[in-house]
Coordinates of C-alpha atoms in Angstrom, one line a residue:
Chain A
M211 CA -31.6 51.2 5.7
T212 CA -32.6 52.2 2.5
V213 CA -28.3 53.5 2.0
L214 CA -27.7 49.7 2.8
T215 CA -30.0 48.1 0.5
R216 CA -28.5 50.2 -2.0
Q217 CA -25.0 49.3 -1.2
V218 CA -26.2 45.7 -1.1
Q219 CA -27.9 46.4 -4.3
R220 CA -24.3 47.5 -6.1
I221 CA -22.1 44.8 -5.3
R222 CA -24.8 42.0 -6.0
G223 CA -24.1 42.5 -9.0
P224 CA -20.7 41.9 -9.9
I225 CA -20.5 38.7 -6.8
E226 CA -23.7 37.4 -9.3
I227 CA -21.9 37.6 -12.1
G228 CA -18.6 36.3 -11.0
V229 CA -20.4 33.2 -9.2
M230 CA -22.2 32.2 -12.4
A231 CA -18.8 32.8 -14.4
F232 CA -16.5 30.4 -11.9
L233 CA -19.9 27.7 -11.9
R234 CA -20.1 27.8 -15.6
E235 CA -16.2 27.5 -16.1
I236 CA -16.2 24.4 -13.7
G237 CA -19.5 22.8 -15.8
A238 CA -17.8 23.5 -19.1
M239 CA -14.8 21.7 -17.4
A240 CA -16.3 18.7 -16.2
M241 CA -18.4 18.2 -19.9
F242 CA -14.8 18.8 -21.5
L243 CA -13.1 15.9 -19.1
A244 CA -16.5 13.8 -20.0
A245 CA -16.3 14.2 -23.4
T246 CA -12.7 13.2 -23.3
V247 CA -13.4 10.3 -21.3
R248 CA -16.0 8.5 -23.3
H249 CA -13.6 9.1 -26.5
I250 CA -10.7 7.1 -25.1
F251 CA -12.6 3.8 -25.9
K252 CA -13.5 4.5 -29.0
A253 CA -11.6 3.6 -32.2
P254 CA -9.3 4.5 -33.8
F255 CA -6.3 5.5 -31.4
E256 CA -3.9 7.6 -31.5
V257 CA -1.1 5.5 -30.5
Q258 CA 1.8 7.2 -32.7
E259 CA 0.6 10.9 -31.6
M260 CA 0.4 9.3 -27.5
I261 CA 3.7 8.6 -27.6
L262 CA 5.1 11.8 -29.2
Q263 CA 3.3 13.9 -26.8
M264 CA 4.5 11.4 -24.1
Y265 CA 7.9 12.1 -25.3
Q266 CA 8.1 15.9 -25.3
V267 CA 5.7 15.8 -21.8
G268 CA 7.5 12.7 -20.2
V269 CA 11.2 12.6 -21.3
R270 CA 11.6 16.0 -21.8
S271 CA 10.8 16.9 -18.3
V272 CA 12.8 14.7 -16.5
P273 CA 16.1 17.0 -16.5
I274 CA 13.9 19.7 -14.7
V275 CA 12.5 17.1 -12.3
L276 CA 15.4 15.6 -11.6
I277 CA 17.6 19.0 -10.4
S278 CA 14.3 20.3 -8.7
G279 CA 13.4 17.3 -6.5
F280 CA 17.3 16.8 -5.6
F281 CA 17.3 20.2 -4.3
V282 CA 13.9 21.0 -2.6
G283 CA 14.6 17.2 -1.0
G284 CA 17.7 19.3 0.2
V285 CA 15.6 22.5 1.6
V286 CA 12.7 20.5 3.6
V287 CA 15.8 18.7 5.1
I288 CA 17.6 21.6 6.2
Q289 CA 14.4 23.0 7.3
F290 CA 13.0 20.5 9.1
N291 CA 16.6 19.9 11.3
Y292 CA 16.0 23.6 12.5
A293 CA 12.5 23.2 13.5
L294 CA 13.1 19.5 15.5
S295 CA 16.2 20.9 16.5
L296 CA 13.6 23.2 18.7
F297 CA 12.7 20.2 20.4
G298 CA 15.5 18.7 20.1
A299 CA 14.4 15.8 18.3
E300 CA 16.5 15.4 15.4
V301 CA 16.4 11.5 15.7
Y302 CA 13.6 11.3 14.0
L303 CA 14.9 13.5 10.8
G304 CA 14.9 10.8 8.2
G305 CA 11.7 9.7 9.3
I306 CA 9.7 12.9 8.8
T307 CA 11.9 14.5 5.9
T308 CA 10.7 11.0 4.1
S309 CA 7.1 11.1 5.0
G310 CA 6.7 14.7 4.5
L311 CA 8.2 14.1 0.7
L312 CA 6.1 11.5 -0.2
R313 CA 3.1 12.9 1.6
E314 CA 2.8 16.6 0.5
V315 CA 5.9 18.1 -1.1
G316 CA 7.1 15.9 -3.7
P317 CA 4.0 15.2 -5.4
V318 CA 3.3 19.4 -5.0
L319 CA 6.8 20.1 -6.1
V320 CA 5.8 17.7 -9.4
A321 CA 2.8 18.8 -10.2
I322 CA 3.8 22.8 -10.4
M323 CA 7.0 22.2 -12.2
I324 CA 5.1 20.1 -14.9
V325 CA 2.4 23.0 -14.9
G326 CA 5.1 25.5 -15.9
R327 CA 6.6 23.1 -18.5
V328 CA 3.7 20.7 -20.2
G329 CA 0.6 23.1 -18.9
A330 CA 1.9 26.0 -20.9
Y331 CA 3.5 24.2 -23.9
I332 CA 0.1 22.2 -24.3
T333 CA -2.1 25.2 -24.2
A334 CA -0.3 27.2 -26.3
E335 CA 0.0 24.6 -29.3
L336 CA -3.5 23.5 -29.0
A337 CA -4.7 27.3 -28.6
T338 CA -2.5 28.2 -31.5
M339 CA -4.2 25.1 -33.8
K340 CA -7.6 26.7 -32.6
V341 CA -6.5 30.7 -33.3
T342 CA -5.2 29.4 -37.1
E343 CA -8.3 27.3 -37.3
Q344 CA -6.7 23.6 -37.5
V345 CA -9.4 22.4 -35.5
D346 CA -11.8 23.3 -38.0
A347 CA -9.8 21.9 -40.3
I348 CA -9.7 18.6 -38.8
R349 CA -13.2 18.7 -38.2
C350 CA -13.8 19.5 -41.9
L351 CA -11.6 16.3 -43.2
G352 CA -14.5 14.4 -40.8
V353 CA -11.6 13.4 -37.7
N354 CA -13.3 14.3 -34.3
P355 CA -11.0 17.0 -33.0
V356 CA -10.9 15.9 -29.4
Q357 CA -10.4 12.5 -30.5
F358 CA -7.2 13.3 -32.3
L359 CA -5.9 16.1 -30.5
V360 CA -7.5 16.1 -26.8
V361 CA -7.1 12.5 -25.9
P362 CA -3.7 11.6 -26.9
R363 CA -2.4 15.0 -25.1
F364 CA -4.8 14.0 -21.9
L365 CA -3.4 10.4 -21.7
A366 CA 0.7 11.4 -22.1
V367 CA 0.4 14.1 -19.2
S368 CA -2.2 12.0 -16.9
A369 CA 0.8 9.1 -17.4
M370 CA 3.8 10.9 -17.2
I371 CA 2.9 13.2 -14.2
F372 CA 2.6 9.6 -12.7
M373 CA 5.9 8.5 -13.4
L374 CA 7.6 12.0 -12.7
T375 CA 6.2 11.9 -9.6
I376 CA 7.9 8.8 -8.5
L377 CA 11.1 10.0 -10.4
G378 CA 11.0 13.0 -8.6
L379 CA 10.4 11.5 -5.5
L380 CA 13.1 9.1 -5.6
V381 CA 15.6 11.6 -6.1
A382 CA 14.3 14.1 -3.3
L383 CA 14.7 11.1 -1.1
L384 CA 18.3 10.8 -2.3
G385 CA 18.5 14.7 -2.0
G386 CA 17.3 14.7 1.4
A387 CA 19.9 12.0 2.4
L388 CA 22.6 13.6 0.7
V389 CA 22.4 17.5 1.9
G390 CA 21.6 15.9 5.3
N391 CA 24.7 13.9 5.2
L392 CA 27.2 16.5 3.7
I393 CA 25.9 19.9 4.3
L394 CA 24.2 19.1 8.0
D395 CA 27.0 16.4 8.9
I396 CA 23.7 13.7 9.9
N397 CA 25.4 10.1 9.9
L398 CA 23.6 8.0 7.5
S399 CA 22.9 4.9 9.2
F400 CA 21.4 7.6 12.0
Y401 CA 19.2 9.6 9.3
F402 CA 17.8 5.9 7.7
A403 CA 16.9 4.3 11.3
N404 CA 13.8 6.1 11.9
I405 CA 12.8 5.7 8.5
R406 CA 11.0 2.3 8.7
K407 CA 9.2 3.5 11.9
L408 CA 7.5 6.9 10.7
T409 CA 6.9 6.2 6.8
A410 CA 4.2 4.1 6.6
A411 CA 2.7 2.3 2.9
W412 CA 0.0 4.6 3.6
A413 CA 2.4 7.9 3.0
L414 CA 3.5 6.6 -0.1
F415 CA 0.1 5.7 -1.3
T416 CA -1.2 9.2 -0.4
G417 CA 1.4 10.8 -2.5
M418 CA 0.5 8.1 -5.6
L419 CA -3.2 9.1 -5.2
K420 CA -2.4 12.9 -5.2
S421 CA 0.2 12.5 -8.4
I422 CA -2.6 10.7 -10.6
L423 CA -5.5 13.1 -9.7
F424 CA -3.1 16.3 -10.3
G425 CA -2.5 14.8 -13.8
I426 CA -5.9 14.3 -14.5
L427 CA -6.5 17.9 -13.4
L428 CA -3.2 19.6 -15.0
A429 CA -4.2 18.0 -18.6
T430 CA -8.5 18.5 -18.0
I431 CA -7.6 22.3 -17.6
A432 CA -4.4 22.9 -20.1
C433 CA -6.4 20.7 -23.1
Y434 CA -9.8 22.6 -21.7
Q435 CA -8.1 26.2 -21.9
G436 CA -6.7 25.3 -25.3
M437 CA -9.6 24.4 -26.8
K438 CA -11.7 26.9 -25.9
T439 CA -9.5 29.9 -27.1
E440 CA -11.1 32.5 -29.3
G441 CA -9.5 35.2 -31.2
G442 CA -5.7 36.3 -32.1
A443 CA -2.4 35.7 -31.0
E444 CA -3.3 38.0 -27.9
A445 CA -6.1 34.9 -26.9
V446 CA -3.3 32.4 -27.0
G447 CA -1.3 34.1 -24.9
Q448 CA -4.0 34.9 -22.3
A449 CA -5.3 31.4 -22.6
V450 CA -1.6 30.2 -21.5
N451 CA -1.5 32.4 -18.4
R452 CA -5.3 31.6 -17.6
C453 CA -4.2 27.8 -17.5
L454 CA -0.8 28.6 -15.4
V455 CA -3.1 30.3 -12.8
H456 CA -5.8 27.8 -12.7
C457 CA -3.3 24.7 -12.8
S458 CA -2.1 26.3 -9.7
I459 CA -5.2 26.9 -7.8
A460 CA -6.2 23.3 -8.6
V461 CA -2.8 21.7 -7.3
F462 CA -3.3 23.3 -3.9
L463 CA -6.9 23.0 -4.0
A464 CA -6.5 19.2 -4.7
D465 CA -4.0 19.1 -2.1
Y466 CA -6.1 20.6 0.4
I467 CA -8.9 18.0 0.1
I468 CA -6.4 14.9 0.3
A469 CA -5.0 16.4 2.5
S470 CA -8.0 17.0 4.9
L471 CA -9.5 13.3 3.9
A472 CA -6.0 11.8 5.3
A473 CA -6.1 14.0 8.2
L474 CA -9.7 12.0 9.0
T475 CA -8.9 8.7 8.0
Y476 CA -5.1 8.2 8.5
G477 CA -5.3 6.5 11.9
L478 CA -7.6 3.9 10.3
A479 CA -5.9 3.3 7.3
E480 CA -2.8 2.5 9.7
E481 CA -4.4 0.2 11.1
I482 CA -5.3 -1.7 8.5
I483 CA -2.0 -1.5 6.9
F484 CA -0.2 -2.3 9.5
Chain B
M7 CA -6.7 -14.6 -35.7
S8 CA -3.7 -14.1 -36.9
W9 CA -4.1 -10.7 -38.4
V10 CA -4.6 -9.5 -34.6
E11 CA -1.5 -10.9 -33.3
N12 CA 0.3 -9.8 -36.3
K13 CA -1.2 -5.9 -35.8
T14 CA -0.8 -6.0 -32.4
L15 CA 3.0 -7.4 -33.1
R16 CA 3.5 -4.6 -35.4
L17 CA 2.2 -2.1 -32.8
I18 CA 4.4 -3.1 -30.3
G19 CA 7.3 -2.8 -32.5
R20 CA 6.6 0.2 -34.0
T21 CA 6.2 1.6 -30.7
L22 CA 9.0 0.1 -29.0
S23 CA 11.2 1.5 -31.8
Q24 CA 9.9 4.9 -31.7
I25 CA 11.2 4.5 -27.8
L26 CA 14.0 3.6 -28.7
Y27 CA 14.8 6.3 -31.7
L28 CA 13.5 8.6 -29.2
A29 CA 15.6 8.0 -25.8
R30 CA 18.4 8.1 -28.4
L31 CA 18.3 12.0 -28.5
G32 CA 20.0 14.2 -25.8
I33 CA 22.3 11.2 -24.7
T34 CA 24.7 11.7 -27.8
V35 CA 27.8 13.2 -27.3
E36 CA 26.3 16.1 -29.3
G37 CA 23.7 16.2 -27.6
I38 CA 25.2 16.6 -24.0
G39 CA 27.6 19.2 -25.4
S40 CA 24.9 21.5 -27.1
N41 CA 23.2 21.6 -24.2
L42 CA 26.2 22.5 -21.9
F43 CA 26.6 25.3 -24.0
R44 CA 23.2 26.5 -24.3
F45 CA 22.9 26.4 -20.3
L46 CA 26.6 28.2 -20.6
E47 CA 25.1 30.8 -22.5
V48 CA 22.0 31.5 -20.7
T49 CA 23.6 31.7 -17.5
G50 CA 25.6 34.1 -18.7
G51 CA 23.0 36.1 -20.6
G52 CA 21.0 36.3 -17.9
M53 CA 23.9 37.5 -15.8
V54 CA 24.4 40.3 -17.8
L55 CA 21.0 41.4 -18.0
L56 CA 20.9 41.0 -14.4
I57 CA 24.3 43.0 -14.1
Q58 CA 23.1 46.0 -16.6
T59 CA 19.7 46.2 -15.0
L60 CA 21.3 46.6 -11.2
W61 CA 23.7 49.5 -13.2
L62 CA 20.8 51.1 -14.8
V63 CA 18.6 51.5 -11.5
P64 CA 19.5 54.5 -10.1
R65 CA 20.3 56.5 -13.3
P66 CA 17.5 58.7 -14.8
P67 CA 15.0 59.0 -16.2
Y68 CA 13.1 57.4 -13.8
R69 CA 10.0 56.5 -15.2
L70 CA 7.4 56.4 -12.2
R71 CA 4.0 56.2 -14.0
E72 CA 5.4 52.9 -15.7
I73 CA 6.8 51.3 -12.3
L74 CA 3.8 52.4 -10.8
R75 CA 1.5 50.7 -13.7
Q76 CA 3.6 47.3 -13.6
A77 CA 3.5 47.5 -9.7
L78 CA -0.6 47.3 -10.5
T79 CA -0.4 44.4 -12.9
V80 CA 2.5 42.7 -10.6
G81 CA 0.8 43.3 -7.5
W82 CA -3.2 44.1 -7.4
Q83 CA -3.7 41.5 -9.7
S84 CA -2.0 38.8 -8.7
L85 CA -3.2 39.3 -4.9
P86 CA -6.5 36.7 -5.5
L87 CA -4.0 33.8 -6.8
I88 CA -2.2 34.6 -4.0
V89 CA -4.5 34.7 -1.6
V90 CA -6.2 31.6 -2.8
V91 CA -2.8 29.5 -3.0
L92 CA -1.3 30.3 0.5
G93 CA -4.6 30.3 2.2
F94 CA -5.2 26.8 1.1
L95 CA -1.0 26.2 1.7
G96 CA -1.9 27.3 5.3
M97 CA -4.5 24.8 6.0
I98 CA -2.2 22.1 4.4
T99 CA 0.9 22.9 6.5
V100 CA -1.0 22.5 9.6
L101 CA -3.1 19.2 8.7
E102 CA 0.8 17.7 7.7
L103 CA 2.3 19.0 10.8
N104 CA -0.9 17.6 13.1
F105 CA -0.3 14.3 11.8
Q106 CA 3.8 14.1 11.5
L107 CA 4.2 16.1 14.8
S108 CA 1.7 13.6 16.9
R109 CA 3.6 10.4 16.0
V110 CA 7.2 12.6 17.1
I111 CA 6.6 14.7 19.7
H112 CA 3.1 13.4 21.1
N113 CA 2.2 16.8 21.2
L114 CA -0.1 19.3 19.5
E115 CA 1.2 22.3 21.3
Y116 CA 3.3 23.2 19.0
V117 CA 2.2 23.1 15.8
P118 CA 1.4 26.5 15.1
G119 CA 5.1 27.4 16.0
V120 CA 6.5 24.8 13.9
A121 CA 4.2 26.2 11.2
G122 CA 4.9 29.5 11.8
I123 CA 8.6 28.8 11.5
L124 CA 8.1 26.7 7.9
M125 CA 5.4 29.3 6.4
F126 CA 7.9 32.6 7.1
R127 CA 11.5 30.5 6.7
E128 CA 10.3 28.7 3.5
F129 CA 7.0 28.5 1.9
G130 CA 5.8 31.9 1.9
P131 CA 8.7 33.7 -0.1
T132 CA 9.3 30.1 -2.4
V133 CA 5.6 29.8 -3.4
V134 CA 4.8 33.2 -4.0
A135 CA 7.7 33.7 -5.9
A136 CA 7.1 30.5 -8.1
M137 CA 3.5 31.4 -8.6
L138 CA 4.5 35.0 -9.9
A139 CA 6.8 33.6 -12.3
A140 CA 3.8 31.3 -13.7
K141 CA 1.4 34.9 -13.3
V142 CA 3.7 37.5 -13.8
G143 CA 6.8 35.8 -15.7
A144 CA 4.7 34.5 -18.3
G145 CA 2.6 37.8 -19.3
F146 CA 6.2 39.5 -19.2
T147 CA 8.1 37.3 -21.7
A148 CA 4.9 37.6 -23.9
E149 CA 4.4 40.9 -23.8
I150 CA 8.5 41.4 -24.5
S151 CA 8.8 38.9 -27.2
S152 CA 6.1 40.3 -29.4
M153 CA 7.6 43.4 -28.9
K154 CA 10.3 41.7 -30.3
N155 CA 9.0 40.1 -32.9
T156 CA 6.8 43.4 -33.9
E157 CA 10.3 45.5 -34.3
Q158 CA 9.4 47.7 -31.3
I159 CA 12.3 47.3 -29.6
D160 CA 14.5 47.9 -32.7
A161 CA 12.1 50.9 -33.0
L162 CA 13.5 52.2 -29.1
E163 CA 16.6 51.8 -30.1
M164 CA 16.5 53.7 -33.2
L165 CA 15.1 56.3 -30.3
S166 CA 18.0 56.1 -28.9
V167 CA 16.0 54.9 -25.8
N168 CA 17.8 51.9 -24.5
P169 CA 15.2 48.9 -24.2
V170 CA 16.7 47.4 -20.9
H171 CA 15.9 50.5 -18.9
Y172 CA 12.6 51.4 -20.9
L173 CA 11.2 47.8 -20.6
V174 CA 13.1 45.9 -17.7
V175 CA 13.7 48.2 -15.1
P176 CA 10.1 49.3 -14.5
R177 CA 9.4 45.7 -14.3
F178 CA 12.3 44.9 -11.7
I179 CA 11.8 47.2 -9.3
A180 CA 7.7 46.6 -9.4
T181 CA 8.6 42.8 -9.2
L182 CA 11.1 43.3 -6.2
A183 CA 8.5 45.4 -4.1
M184 CA 5.2 43.3 -5.0
Q185 CA 7.5 40.5 -4.3
V186 CA 8.2 41.4 -0.1
A187 CA 4.3 43.2 -0.1
L188 CA 2.6 39.8 -1.7
S189 CA 4.9 37.3 0.6
V190 CA 3.8 39.4 4.1
I191 CA 0.5 38.9 2.8
G192 CA 0.8 35.9 1.8
V193 CA 1.9 34.3 5.0
A194 CA -0.9 36.7 7.1
V195 CA -3.2 34.8 4.7
A196 CA -1.7 31.6 5.5
F197 CA -1.9 32.3 9.7
V198 CA -5.3 32.9 9.3
T199 CA -6.2 29.7 7.6
G200 CA -4.0 27.7 9.7
F201 CA -5.6 29.0 12.7
L202 CA -8.9 28.9 11.0
I203 CA -8.1 25.0 10.3
S204 CA -7.1 23.9 13.9
Q205 CA -9.8 25.8 15.4
P206 CA -11.3 23.5 19.0
R207 CA -7.8 22.6 19.7
F208 CA -6.5 26.9 20.2
N209 CA -8.5 30.2 21.1
F210 CA -6.6 32.9 19.1
Q211 CA -4.2 34.1 21.8
S212 CA -3.4 30.7 22.6
Y213 CA -2.4 30.2 18.9
L214 CA -0.6 33.9 18.4
T215 CA 1.7 33.3 21.8
T216 CA 3.0 29.7 21.0
M217 CA 3.8 31.1 17.5
G218 CA 5.4 34.2 19.1
H219 CA 7.6 31.4 21.1
F220 CA 8.8 30.3 18.2
V221 CA 9.1 32.9 15.1
G222 CA 11.3 36.0 15.8
V223 CA 12.4 38.9 14.4
E224 CA 15.2 36.8 12.5
D225 CA 12.7 34.7 10.8
F226 CA 10.8 37.9 9.4
L227 CA 14.0 39.3 8.3
N228 CA 14.8 35.8 6.6
L229 CA 11.5 36.0 5.0
I230 CA 12.1 39.6 3.7
A231 CA 15.8 38.9 2.5
K232 CA 14.6 35.9 0.8
A233 CA 11.5 37.5 -0.9
L234 CA 14.2 40.2 -2.4
L235 CA 16.8 38.0 -3.6
L236 CA 14.4 35.0 -5.1
G237 CA 12.0 38.4 -6.8
A238 CA 14.9 39.3 -8.9
V239 CA 14.7 36.1 -10.4
V240 CA 11.0 36.2 -11.9
P241 CA 11.6 39.7 -13.9
I242 CA 15.1 38.7 -14.8
A243 CA 14.6 35.4 -16.3
A244 CA 11.1 36.5 -17.8
C245 CA 12.3 39.8 -19.8
Y246 CA 16.1 37.4 -20.4
Y247 CA 13.7 34.9 -22.7
G248 CA 11.4 38.0 -23.5
F249 CA 14.2 40.0 -25.5
R250 CA 15.8 36.1 -27.2
A251 CA 12.7 35.2 -28.3
G252 CA 12.5 33.2 -31.7
A253 CA 10.1 34.8 -34.5
G254 CA 6.8 34.5 -35.2
A255 CA 3.6 33.0 -32.5
K256 CA 5.5 30.0 -31.7
G257 CA 8.7 31.8 -31.1
V258 CA 6.3 33.9 -28.4
G259 CA 5.1 30.1 -26.6
E260 CA 8.8 28.6 -26.7
A261 CA 10.1 31.6 -24.5
T262 CA 7.4 32.2 -22.4
T263 CA 7.9 28.1 -21.3
R264 CA 11.2 28.5 -21.5
G265 CA 10.7 31.7 -19.1
V266 CA 8.3 30.4 -16.7
V267 CA 10.1 27.1 -16.3
T268 CA 14.0 28.5 -15.6
S269 CA 12.3 31.0 -13.4
I270 CA 11.2 28.4 -11.3
L271 CA 14.4 25.7 -11.8
V272 CA 16.5 29.5 -10.1
I273 CA 14.1 30.3 -7.5
I274 CA 14.7 26.5 -5.8
L275 CA 18.5 26.8 -6.7
L276 CA 18.5 30.0 -5.2
D277 CA 16.1 29.0 -2.2
F278 CA 18.9 25.8 -1.6
T279 CA 22.0 27.8 -1.8
I280 CA 20.5 30.7 0.6
N281 CA 19.3 28.3 3.2
V282 CA 23.2 26.5 3.0
V283 CA 24.5 30.0 3.3
A284 CA 22.1 30.8 6.1
D285 CA 23.1 27.4 8.0
K286 CA 26.8 28.2 7.8
I287 CA 26.1 31.4 9.1
L288 CA 24.0 30.3 11.9
E289 CA 26.9 27.9 13.3
V290 CA 29.6 30.6 12.9
V291 CA 27.4 32.8 14.7
I292 CA 26.7 30.1 17.2
Q293 CA 30.7 28.7 17.6

């Protein structure tokens, strides 16, 4: 009994520290998000900076989103074709692929691509500014760094992930149809016939809701990790790495939560909409 | 009130002109040409590094300690990330298939089978590779590019040590091995969480049996083959961008971003190619 107690004592410490660190991190992030949201509605509005960030985040990610969206559409159609052929249900291929892309694969894919492209970029930029004391310099000039640096990036990332998701979904649907036609030899009219029947407006709504949530999460995590960096050049690298890991986990966690909520409510929602 | 309009108009005008100015970039002939050249340069450079690495893998000296050290970083330290992400992915897949299959075949009995197929053939290897690109690839690029910036790579060459042999080969071997191991572990975790989420409908025995009807040895071999091929992408892309990083902290940051993005993009393209080729082979075999 004493051995067991001692063992429990020995592992209790690290677990408690881990849980407390996790909760503290979540709390700090929530406070950071609250401060950012509070500053969104305060003048002066950094419109120029926001447009520059939108260009960096949005326009420069377009090629990546287009290429990866097209090929992921192709991958999904190939795999679903195989899975459905086991039941002899290939008739439904178009509907299932479209619905799956809109609801799940598209938003998650775009979010993951943007994590690699934008999350690392924003965290590295903010962390470098923090480490080289540029953030302190901004504060010395009487400008609020959250308002000047974080708010434009937050708004730009949140808005651009939403728009890039729409773009990515369009290309993924195109990729699914084209790959189905060219490689799997599926008649396009056959492919399109079931889309209307199996894809509800609710599917698109779920996907868009996910992309908005992902955008807010990624923007918060990337800016938070950048702004809390302390130390030298090594700390910048660690901050980028942490940002990538936390964003990946946050995307899948949020996806799971929305998927389970949708699973509870989809029957009801489809009844309301149709 | 005229000043408000004036100010707003000025703002809109400035915004529009800025958007137009920015949108012009990259669509010019020059932009397309330079992008094309950069694409060819990067593809060629990556291929050269891959061939160099494969050539140097069987040559002595074998740095076993270094390989093990990298395997610890790549495998053990990424394990929590892989377990969490693949755990959620397993639940998401089952939830989504519940929804889709209930409308198509009006029968939820086969959900474990289809989830298993998707997990083994597609999501297991691909998602693990993408997560490793974010977790490990960024670290590789940052490490090698800061070594380059502090002239440690030149020092290696002065000591007549091949930097590719010293830096890339251990990382390559470690990532390849750990990618396979983590894919298998990840699929196992996804299996467990998928079983937990479909709890009231199946007991463990029936879940396993239904999955066994659909998932065969060839799916497992598919998982291993894909993990090996996709696992080669991350170290090569990450190290390539590390070696050609620009000067200073800015160069390191840019190289890291490029390395991660290129890794994920190449993983998706390679995955698509493997699927197409496998589909064609399957067709030939059936005929």
